[in-house]
XYZ file of C-alpha atoms in Angstrom:
688
model
C 99.346 116.917 143.195
C 97.899 117.407 146.678
C 94.509 115.734 147.014
C 91.676 117.073 149.159
C 91.801 115.321 152.522
C 90.923 112.449 153.004
C 90.826 111.379 149.340
C 92.793 108.226 148.568
C 95.462 108.698 145.842
C 94.488 105.416 144.132
C 97.157 104.381 141.591
C 99.029 107.682 141.737
C 100.455 107.980 145.254
C 103.484 110.283 145.534
C 105.717 107.247 146.059
C 104.892 106.000 142.555
C 106.857 108.978 141.180
C 110.010 108.322 143.204
C 111.981 106.853 140.297
C 111.308 109.955 138.180
C 111.440 112.446 140.994
C 114.894 111.406 142.158
C 116.491 111.918 138.725
C 117.466 114.627 136.230
C 114.791 115.199 133.601
C 114.587 117.312 130.461
C 111.163 118.227 129.022
C 111.096 119.556 125.461
C 107.891 120.750 123.853
C 105.182 123.374 123.924
C 101.484 123.170 124.558
C 99.123 122.681 127.482
C 99.741 118.955 127.902
C 103.504 119.356 127.625
C 103.149 121.831 130.460
C 101.281 119.186 132.445
C 104.157 116.768 131.858
C 106.643 119.319 133.172
C 104.496 120.105 136.206
C 104.095 116.421 137.077
C 107.851 115.894 136.934
C 108.533 119.104 138.863
C 106.175 118.042 141.638
C 107.883 114.645 141.835
C 111.325 116.257 141.941
C 110.251 118.572 144.753
C 109.312 115.500 146.784
C 112.207 113.237 145.924
C 115.207 115.496 145.319
C 115.668 115.403 141.553
C 115.590 118.281 139.086
C 113.735 119.096 135.900
C 114.531 121.510 133.085
C 112.131 122.654 130.383
C 113.647 123.694 127.103
C 117.136 123.296 125.731
C 119.884 123.107 128.305
C 123.087 121.416 129.224
C 122.995 117.835 130.455
C 123.494 115.368 131.763
C 119.949 113.967 131.883
C 118.586 110.635 133.071
C 115.205 111.104 131.381
C 114.265 113.049 128.259
C 110.592 113.669 127.479
C 110.427 115.405 124.111
C 108.199 116.193 121.192
C 109.701 115.160 117.875
C 109.216 118.734 116.677
C 111.519 120.113 119.376
C 114.855 121.352 118.091
C 117.499 120.554 118.778
C 116.839 117.108 120.235
C 119.663 115.979 122.510
C 121.871 113.197 121.170
C 120.153 110.032 122.363
C 116.674 111.422 121.662
C 117.714 112.300 118.114
C 119.141 108.829 117.605
C 115.912 107.033 118.540
C 113.582 109.402 116.647
C 111.670 107.210 114.157
C 111.505 107.941 110.469
C 107.724 107.662 110.335
C 104.947 109.341 112.294
C 104.394 108.112 115.824
C 100.720 109.104 115.885
C 98.635 111.696 117.710
C 98.552 109.887 121.062
C 101.432 107.497 120.554
C 104.968 107.614 121.868
C 108.302 105.883 121.552
C 110.078 104.650 124.674
C 113.759 103.717 124.611
C 116.864 103.649 126.810
C 120.382 104.022 125.516
C 123.706 105.061 127.049
C 122.159 105.595 130.451
C 119.376 107.882 129.221
C 115.683 106.973 129.106
C 113.833 108.714 126.271
C 110.149 109.286 125.555
C 109.392 110.824 122.140
C 105.964 111.844 120.869
C 104.560 113.716 117.901
C 101.856 115.380 119.993
C 101.707 116.530 123.636
C 99.089 113.896 124.474
C 101.585 111.179 123.547
C 104.158 112.804 125.788
C 101.722 112.673 128.717
C 100.923 109.002 128.138
C 104.628 108.267 127.804
C 105.311 109.935 131.138
C 102.755 107.717 132.850
C 104.314 104.661 131.187
C 107.600 105.589 132.861
C 105.730 105.967 136.157
C 104.340 102.437 135.748
C 107.809 101.053 135.098
C 109.368 102.774 138.106
C 113.027 101.839 138.553
C 112.808 99.422 135.624
C 112.613 102.443 133.318
C 116.177 103.338 134.297
C 117.823 99.935 134.205
C 119.845 98.421 131.372
C 119.148 99.129 127.718
C 115.722 99.247 126.054
C 115.203 99.023 122.320
C 112.790 101.588 120.894
C 109.199 100.534 121.637
C 106.301 102.113 119.742
C 103.111 102.498 121.780
C 99.793 103.583 120.269
C 96.244 103.203 121.610
C 94.099 100.574 119.917
C 90.988 102.714 120.463
C 90.712 106.308 119.337
C 88.294 107.192 122.120
C 88.590 105.549 125.537
C 85.576 106.943 127.269
C 83.729 106.760 130.576
C 80.026 107.558 130.773
C 78.895 109.011 134.080
C 75.296 108.271 134.950
C 75.344 111.279 137.293
C 72.223 113.354 137.902
C 72.443 117.075 138.603
C 69.309 116.909 140.727
C 68.859 114.004 143.119
C 66.449 111.632 141.396
C 63.694 110.338 143.713
C 64.433 106.728 142.779
C 67.961 106.612 141.325
C 69.557 109.220 143.569
C 72.483 111.455 142.662
C 74.199 108.737 140.613
C 72.114 106.140 138.816
C 73.575 102.700 139.484
C 76.294 104.385 141.504
C 77.829 102.612 144.495
C 80.526 105.058 145.572
C 78.628 107.899 147.190
C 77.483 111.016 145.388
C 78.631 112.589 142.143
C 82.043 114.221 141.895
C 80.489 116.778 139.532
C 77.030 117.610 140.912
C 75.241 117.940 144.251
C 71.582 118.724 144.926
C 70.920 120.485 141.641
C 74.158 122.446 141.335
C 77.844 121.936 140.569
C 79.790 120.581 143.532
C 82.445 123.225 143.053
C 85.148 120.772 144.137
C 87.253 121.258 141.038
C 90.430 119.996 142.734
C 88.769 116.581 143.042
C 87.711 116.704 139.378
C 91.257 117.590 138.334
C 92.609 114.697 140.396
C 90.099 112.430 138.650
C 91.280 113.590 135.236
C 94.854 112.842 136.276
C 93.944 109.297 137.340
C 92.151 108.731 134.036
C 95.051 110.011 131.944
C 97.417 107.720 133.841
C 95.471 104.651 132.706
C 94.783 105.920 129.172
C 91.211 107.274 129.307
C 90.732 110.369 127.143
C 87.005 111.201 127.264
C 84.059 111.326 129.651
C 80.406 112.232 129.552
C 79.397 114.177 132.635
C 75.706 113.376 133.084
C 73.223 110.545 133.010
C 71.997 109.072 129.725
C 68.527 109.224 131.291
C 68.311 112.995 130.896
C 65.858 114.553 133.330
C 64.528 118.111 133.391
C 67.455 119.790 135.144
C 70.114 117.913 133.173
C 68.499 118.959 129.889
C 69.514 122.564 130.648
C 73.218 121.678 130.638
C 72.911 122.051 126.860
C 71.801 125.674 127.020
C 71.498 128.002 129.998
C 73.662 125.797 132.251
C 76.352 125.158 129.664
C 78.805 127.129 131.781
C 78.741 124.335 134.362
C 79.951 121.900 131.694
C 82.571 124.352 130.427
C 84.007 124.640 133.934
C 84.502 120.880 134.065
C 86.079 120.873 130.606
C 88.555 123.557 131.677
C 89.711 121.490 134.642
C 90.005 118.231 132.700
C 91.694 119.695 129.606
C 95.268 119.709 131.038
C 95.095 115.905 131.237
C 93.741 115.406 127.727
C 90.226 114.457 128.845
C 87.537 115.537 126.382
C 84.051 116.278 127.680
C 80.836 114.911 126.170
C 77.248 115.620 127.202
C 74.208 113.355 127.374
C 71.258 115.120 125.766
C 67.562 114.417 125.435
C 66.268 113.767 121.955
C 63.324 115.959 122.940
C 65.594 118.907 123.803
C 63.990 121.304 121.284
C 60.606 120.813 122.949
C 61.904 120.727 126.521
C 64.123 123.803 126.160
C 61.706 126.180 124.497
C 62.536 125.595 120.851
C 60.243 124.179 118.186
C 57.133 122.376 119.368
C 58.415 119.177 117.757
C 61.600 117.105 117.842
C 60.930 115.475 114.452
C 64.406 114.827 113.030
C 63.294 115.675 109.488
C 61.771 119.004 110.452
C 63.811 121.942 109.106
C 63.218 124.098 112.193
C 64.458 121.271 114.408
C 67.609 120.948 112.319
C 68.252 124.682 112.622
C 67.632 124.587 116.365
C 70.229 121.849 116.890
C 72.696 123.641 114.621
C 72.356 126.857 116.603
C 72.597 125.188 120.002
C 75.625 123.170 118.935
C 77.388 126.272 117.623
C 76.975 127.880 121.050
C 78.312 124.740 122.739
C 81.516 124.948 120.698
C 81.810 128.661 121.380
C 81.933 127.782 125.082
C 83.940 124.535 124.779
C 86.023 124.539 121.573
C 87.258 120.961 122.109
C 83.838 119.594 123.075
C 83.571 115.896 122.206
C 79.922 115.508 121.290
C 76.571 114.165 122.414
C 75.486 110.882 124.011
C 71.888 109.865 123.346
C 69.576 107.238 124.798
C 66.439 107.344 122.652
C 63.264 105.257 122.451
C 64.551 103.232 125.377
C 63.002 102.688 128.814
C 60.745 105.711 128.431
C 63.283 108.130 126.932
C 61.944 110.094 123.920
C 63.165 109.306 120.447
C 62.440 109.403 116.716
C 59.800 106.639 116.880
C 57.323 109.258 118.136
C 57.495 110.882 114.688
C 57.490 107.736 112.585
C 61.250 108.014 112.026
C 64.010 105.514 112.697
C 67.237 105.667 114.643
C 69.318 106.616 111.611
C 67.103 109.658 111.126
C 67.499 110.602 114.769
C 71.239 110.065 115.027
C 71.960 111.814 111.737
C 70.115 114.921 112.934
C 72.591 115.442 115.779
C 75.551 114.282 113.715
C 74.803 116.945 111.117
C 74.901 119.635 113.811
C 78.193 118.325 115.223
C 80.011 117.646 111.959
C 81.394 121.166 111.298
C 83.261 121.034 114.619
C 84.567 117.479 114.469
C 82.137 116.274 117.131
C 80.514 112.851 117.334
C 77.218 111.486 118.562
C 77.234 108.278 120.578
C 73.824 106.777 119.864
C 73.073 103.927 122.249
C 71.719 100.690 120.790
C 70.063 99.725 124.082
C 66.549 99.734 122.634
C 63.952 97.099 123.546
C 60.347 96.633 124.611
C 60.267 97.133 128.388
C 56.541 96.482 128.493
C 56.657 92.884 127.344
C 53.932 90.364 128.167
C 55.707 87.691 130.209
C 53.328 85.087 128.779
C 54.623 85.771 125.256
C 57.674 83.584 124.668
C 58.131 84.738 121.070
C 59.258 88.230 122.108
C 62.907 88.215 123.096
C 64.699 91.197 124.616
C 68.011 89.736 123.458
C 66.949 90.129 119.809
C 65.940 93.764 120.092
C 69.157 95.703 119.373
C 69.918 93.642 116.256
C 66.334 93.847 114.996
C 66.290 97.636 115.409
C 69.751 98.520 114.146
C 71.168 95.878 111.770
C 68.760 96.887 108.947
C 70.093 100.456 109.249
C 73.727 99.572 108.542
C 75.206 102.032 106.061
C 72.638 104.754 106.724
C 74.420 106.507 109.581
C 76.636 109.539 109.043
C 80.370 109.080 109.511
C 80.353 110.885 112.870
C 77.641 108.667 114.349
C 79.024 106.041 116.710
C 76.553 103.309 117.549
C 77.205 102.418 121.181
C 76.471 98.717 121.730
C 76.376 96.987 125.107
C 78.844 94.111 125.081
C 76.057 91.579 125.581
C 72.568 91.431 124.080
C 70.660 91.907 127.352
C 72.092 94.078 130.126
C 75.586 93.743 131.633
C 74.944 90.356 133.204
C 77.705 88.384 134.878
C 77.624 86.062 131.857
C 76.213 86.835 128.412
C 77.243 86.041 124.856
C 78.780 88.893 122.915
C 76.182 91.059 121.184
C 75.578 89.950 117.573
C 75.186 93.617 116.592
C 78.979 94.013 116.723
C 79.414 91.679 113.740
C 76.317 92.807 111.866
C 77.149 96.411 110.979
C 80.366 96.661 108.961
C 79.356 100.007 107.422
C 78.696 101.698 110.784
C 81.153 103.027 113.351
C 80.709 101.115 116.614
C 81.609 101.547 120.245
C 81.478 98.617 122.645
C 80.005 99.557 126.015
C 81.172 97.863 129.219
C 79.856 98.443 132.721
C 82.610 99.352 135.168
C 80.082 100.159 137.846
C 78.972 96.826 139.307
C 75.211 96.987 138.881
C 74.861 93.241 138.357
C 78.222 92.113 139.731
C 78.028 92.959 143.414
C 77.557 96.730 143.433
C 81.023 97.404 144.823
C 80.099 95.559 147.986
C 81.551 92.380 146.491
C 85.033 91.893 145.086
C 84.546 91.277 141.377
C 87.580 91.965 139.190
C 85.977 92.356 135.758
C 88.890 92.492 133.255
C 88.862 88.697 132.670
C 85.269 89.096 131.447
C 86.127 92.125 129.336
C 89.144 90.368 127.857
C 86.886 87.482 126.781
C 84.495 89.965 125.152
C 87.240 91.840 123.311
C 88.875 88.592 122.218
C 85.670 86.985 120.927
C 85.851 86.122 117.213
C 82.359 86.313 115.635
C 83.474 84.362 112.546
C 85.478 81.809 114.503
C 89.193 81.101 114.574
C 91.061 83.096 111.978
C 88.479 85.872 111.857
C 88.712 89.302 113.433
C 88.016 89.634 117.135
C 85.826 92.306 118.727
C 88.791 94.544 119.546
C 89.865 94.429 115.898
C 86.323 95.098 114.652
C 86.129 98.321 116.653
C 89.872 99.005 116.480
C 90.559 102.669 115.965
C 87.052 103.267 117.286
C 85.684 103.555 120.799
C 85.527 101.564 123.991
C 83.076 103.032 126.488
C 82.631 102.135 130.141
C 79.954 103.182 132.618
C 81.979 104.779 135.398
C 82.121 103.371 138.925
C 83.352 106.624 140.497
C 81.726 108.783 143.152
C 82.696 111.161 145.933
C 83.653 108.323 148.258
C 87.162 108.846 149.724
C 88.303 105.693 147.901
C 86.677 106.878 144.638
C 84.900 103.554 143.987
C 83.291 102.612 147.303
C 85.122 99.323 147.537
C 88.849 100.130 147.513
C 89.593 97.058 145.421
C 87.090 98.195 142.773
C 89.636 100.845 141.813
C 91.329 98.057 139.866
C 88.345 97.799 137.499
C 88.541 101.493 136.667
C 92.293 101.314 136.109
C 92.002 98.181 133.990
C 89.275 99.626 131.788
C 91.678 102.296 130.592
C 94.554 99.892 130.126
C 92.446 97.416 128.113
C 91.054 100.248 125.992
C 94.648 101.171 125.140
C 95.880 97.603 124.582
C 92.977 95.105 124.472
C 95.215 92.035 124.390
C 96.832 92.713 127.756
C 96.638 89.887 130.279
C 94.242 90.907 133.094
C 96.673 89.404 135.617
C 99.417 91.707 134.318
C 97.111 94.712 134.648
C 96.343 93.658 138.205
C 100.076 93.574 138.894
C 100.431 97.108 137.502
C 97.638 98.370 139.700
C 99.073 96.665 142.779
C 102.569 98.019 142.137
C 101.314 101.578 141.732
C 98.629 101.655 144.410
C 100.623 99.926 147.120
C 104.052 101.377 146.338
C 106.181 101.126 149.516
C 106.534 104.465 151.273
C 110.345 104.140 151.312
C 112.757 102.501 148.866
C 113.676 98.897 149.516
C 116.967 98.408 151.317
C 118.628 95.527 153.024
C 118.031 94.529 156.600
C 120.178 92.535 159.021
C 122.569 91.606 156.241
C 119.963 89.505 154.470
C 120.299 89.110 150.711
C 116.607 89.827 150.233
C 115.716 93.563 150.308
C 113.677 94.618 153.309
C 110.024 94.838 152.358
C 110.318 92.483 149.402
C 108.797 89.547 151.278
C 105.933 91.723 152.494
C 105.377 93.129 149.015
C 105.196 89.665 147.490
C 102.841 88.505 150.222
C 100.622 91.528 149.525
C 100.679 90.703 145.816
C 99.790 87.044 146.404
C 96.956 88.064 148.706
C 95.391 90.404 146.172
C 95.766 87.941 143.314
C 94.170 85.208 145.434
C 91.217 87.425 146.337
C 90.745 89.295 143.067
C 92.132 87.207 140.211
C 89.262 84.697 140.085
C 86.619 86.855 141.739
C 84.464 87.288 138.620
C 84.042 83.533 138.321
C 83.451 83.276 142.062
C 80.630 85.796 141.761
C 79.239 83.873 138.803
C 79.289 80.632 140.787
C 77.071 81.870 143.583
C 74.623 83.903 141.453
C 72.570 83.148 138.314
C 73.743 79.843 136.791
C 74.865 78.897 133.277
C 74.219 82.284 131.662
C 70.519 82.507 132.518
C 71.001 85.951 134.093
C 69.193 88.265 136.520
C 67.533 86.499 139.530
C 68.153 89.768 141.410
C 65.910 91.916 143.556
C 63.858 94.149 141.247
C 64.654 97.831 141.201
C 67.943 98.096 143.050
C 69.278 94.774 141.634
C 71.190 93.734 144.756
C 70.914 90.290 146.275
C 68.983 87.203 145.175
C 65.343 86.986 144.144
C 65.038 84.075 141.736
C 61.550 84.964 140.520
C 61.960 88.706 141.074
C 61.581 89.589 137.396
C 59.909 86.404 136.213
C 56.393 87.799 135.840
C 57.255 91.418 135.031
C 57.268 93.268 131.678
C 61.074 93.669 131.561
C 61.854 90.630 129.407
C 64.323 89.003 131.796
C 63.030 85.481 132.311
C 64.451 82.058 133.194
C 61.269 79.977 132.633
C 62.073 77.493 135.401
C 59.388 74.870 136.020
C 59.275 71.418 137.610
C 61.001 69.837 134.606
C 63.710 72.248 133.560
C 65.062 75.776 133.181
C 66.415 78.162 130.543
C 65.361 80.262 127.561
C 64.874 78.633 124.162
C 66.514 81.044 121.730
C 67.074 78.520 118.945
C 65.858 78.899 115.389
C 64.274 75.474 115.436
C 61.903 75.856 118.384
C 62.586 79.195 120.078
C 62.924 82.910 119.444
C 65.450 82.530 116.627
C 68.068 84.667 118.353
C 70.845 82.212 117.469
C 70.308 83.170 113.826
C 71.576 86.687 114.491
C 75.133 85.332 114.728
C 77.274 84.453 111.729
C 78.675 80.925 111.371
C 80.131 79.131 113.214
C 78.483 80.607 116.312
C 74.974 80.451 114.863
C 75.443 76.669 114.658
C 77.317 76.339 117.948
C 74.695 78.201 119.951
C 71.853 76.436 118.153
C 73.219 73.013 119.062
C 72.464 71.620 122.491
C 75.524 69.414 122.168
C 77.950 72.177 121.135
C 76.694 75.159 123.132
C 79.245 76.127 125.832
C 78.142 75.125 129.314
C 78.487 78.642 130.658
C 75.843 79.887 128.163
C 73.607 76.847 128.054
C 70.605 78.378 129.824
C 70.890 81.596 127.842
C 70.231 79.666 124.627
C 68.343 76.524 125.664
C 65.574 75.312 127.945
C 66.785 71.951 129.266
C 65.730 69.290 131.792
C 67.411 69.370 135.190
C 68.984 66.030 134.361
C 70.693 67.304 131.193
C 74.379 66.373 131.321
C 76.851 69.204 130.757
C 80.195 68.906 129.020
C 81.678 68.876 132.523
C 79.901 65.574 133.196
C 77.602 67.073 135.809
C 73.854 67.422 135.456
C 72.369 70.907 135.360
C 70.797 70.562 138.789
C 73.966 69.184 140.382
C 75.988 71.941 138.732
C 73.678 74.508 140.338
C 74.166 72.954 143.770
C 77.922 72.483 143.414
C 78.724 75.933 142.094
C 76.636 77.741 144.665
C 78.247 75.880 147.545
C 81.681 76.446 145.993
C 81.141 80.153 145.334
C 80.061 80.834 148.903
C 83.075 78.904 150.212
C 85.388 80.944 147.975
C 83.953 84.154 149.435
C 84.731 82.867 152.930
C 88.262 82.000 151.848
C 88.769 85.477 150.375
C 87.789 87.008 153.694
C 90.199 84.716 155.539
C 93.076 85.682 153.254
C 92.316 89.355 153.780
C 92.144 89.010 157.557
C 95.533 87.302 157.600
C 97.055 90.190 155.637
C 96.030 92.890 158.117
C 99.553 94.203 158.630
C 100.232 94.691 154.922
C 97.708 97.442 154.261
C 96.801 100.833 155.606
C 94.560 100.116 158.630
C 91.628 102.227 157.440
C 91.696 100.654 153.968
C 91.990 97.190 155.475
C 89.045 97.827 157.792
C 86.877 99.098 154.910
C 87.601 96.012 152.796
C 87.072 93.671 155.743
C 83.616 95.110 156.387
C 82.739 94.697 152.720
C 84.003 91.114 152.684
C 81.768 90.370 155.656
C 78.850 91.605 153.572
C 80.018 89.600 150.564
C 80.126 86.417 152.615
C 76.648 87.082 154.011
C 75.212 87.836 150.579
C 76.968 84.889 148.890
C 75.479 82.535 151.446
C 72.057 84.082 150.894
C 72.461 83.571 147.131
C 73.572 79.978 147.731
C 70.621 79.156 149.956
C 67.921 80.892 147.919
C 69.041 79.525 144.552
C 69.638 75.990 145.801
C 66.372 75.927 147.752
C 64.444 77.269 144.789
C 65.709 74.645 142.367
C 65.455 71.815 144.883
C 61.813 72.702 145.445
C 61.175 73.033 141.708
C 62.927 69.839 140.663
C 62.640 67.611 143.715
C 66.152 66.354 142.922
C 68.363 66.072 146.013
C 72.017 67.077 146.195
C 74.162 64.007 145.449
C 76.590 65.100 148.167
C 73.922 65.306 150.820
C 74.610 68.901 151.826
C 71.963 70.865 153.657
C 69.599 72.810 151.414
C 67.005 74.920 153.284
């Protein structure tokens, strides 16, 4: 695929297809996505000298990509065909007698199998490979775009977007750049994503009309994304009947309201037969919802689910509901409790096609939070875990912050302790949702290295147990594929370019692998969260939200810091977890250091499990984090010759900003707590 100039190809540069494009390929199967598979291979062959045939034909073939329903299957493909179903999106990968085979029951599986071969490169055509069965752990691997059709006066074209404008909308209208949208769908399919929502969950006046008179704009996007298996969803306002000229009420139990939603939804499916469903933010941060009518969230969600059910659609109902007008003097009200208090009593009341979308932590995508207790509290409700790929609280794509290590911890968390199911298993077969970090920036994500977070979201949604370091290797290998095949130079045993490739890999691992923990070190300590500038949320402001109604407090005083969320003396939030975590988090002695200030208010002299006091930990980590940012910049500067000059220059400028901001975080946080506590740094370092 030719991208609009000067758009970066991300993890699908033409060179990544060399192994396929230089060989003889047979594609067997009908359907739109099977056609996409053929076209991808044909494009690669045109570049790299191979050939591709679609339909039965004489061999020989190096690669066979076939649906199990195709007849006749060539010899090796027939031999590796399994006796049981592969699954709608699954595939089997094998290599025997010099032929690499991908088999799938459905065209979507064939597409994902093709991209698996792309990831493997030459390894896909070496030696023998026993039949491997690959199926996604999550049925729906979805990205929510917080894109506005109109430019919002405060939030702009993309709310919490740090990569330019929207790739869908511009100044109240569609962008019309459908080639860029198609390229986006291709990137998503290559990492396993199969669904997106195309507009902001905060639905404003213009966006509300996407449901009715501007539905054609959504259908145009669906048409472009369909060849890559990407289903389209739409964020809708709960008050749509009132806003769009229907009934004068949005009461979910009103018969006229039910009929209105049924009629509107029928017209949506007439325009987009494979439409995915609705995304709803209700009774949250000023968005309308069922509370206005004395109803609860089950009533509201079931209203939309009923309208969607005849067509197989789903409603993603967000559990991000809390009091954003809290009295900061009131320490009994706890924003962290809110989702559980609102939704856990409703377990079992939601229709089967309601998916309760739960942020991974109980507050708001902080650099460190415990896993939301809602995930373990609703066994009779379908759940989606929501991650934030866009870096609202993790450096806003001006800082390197590779997030998969955090996400892997979330997905691997076991609410009932060792031996119990982990989060990935609890929502297995369900949904993993990420807030997209994509915009119209030439590098897609603003910071070129933030592409790795987008890629890794899809890969973890497919296989949650994957090592984040291995995913980083995949992304590096694809994104920075050498422009020419490795050969030998000057008679050396080592292929030319291998040393440079390994140096590039080491550089990126050094800068990115531990970058989440680096960011944590120089920002809010020990899980206390926030301490950011209000509004835009970039940069330090320790007391920025401390006396506001948003419920994001640290309660630092001259004696100590942290939020008491214990059952014994605090808000009781620890009681929302099942054992053993309800006891672990309740106990000052057993609570993990990294979450201490989320659950406890402690003196500055409290000794952590690490042996350091809280105040010394704050000093040490903030000095260390800033130093690590400086070291990352040094490593990048030394690697100048390994990267495209324009990409290298972009990252270098961003690392300069990261160093500046990390030092500002270090100085503001350390100065704040030194002035509060009066306790000097044991190492005698300068604190402003």
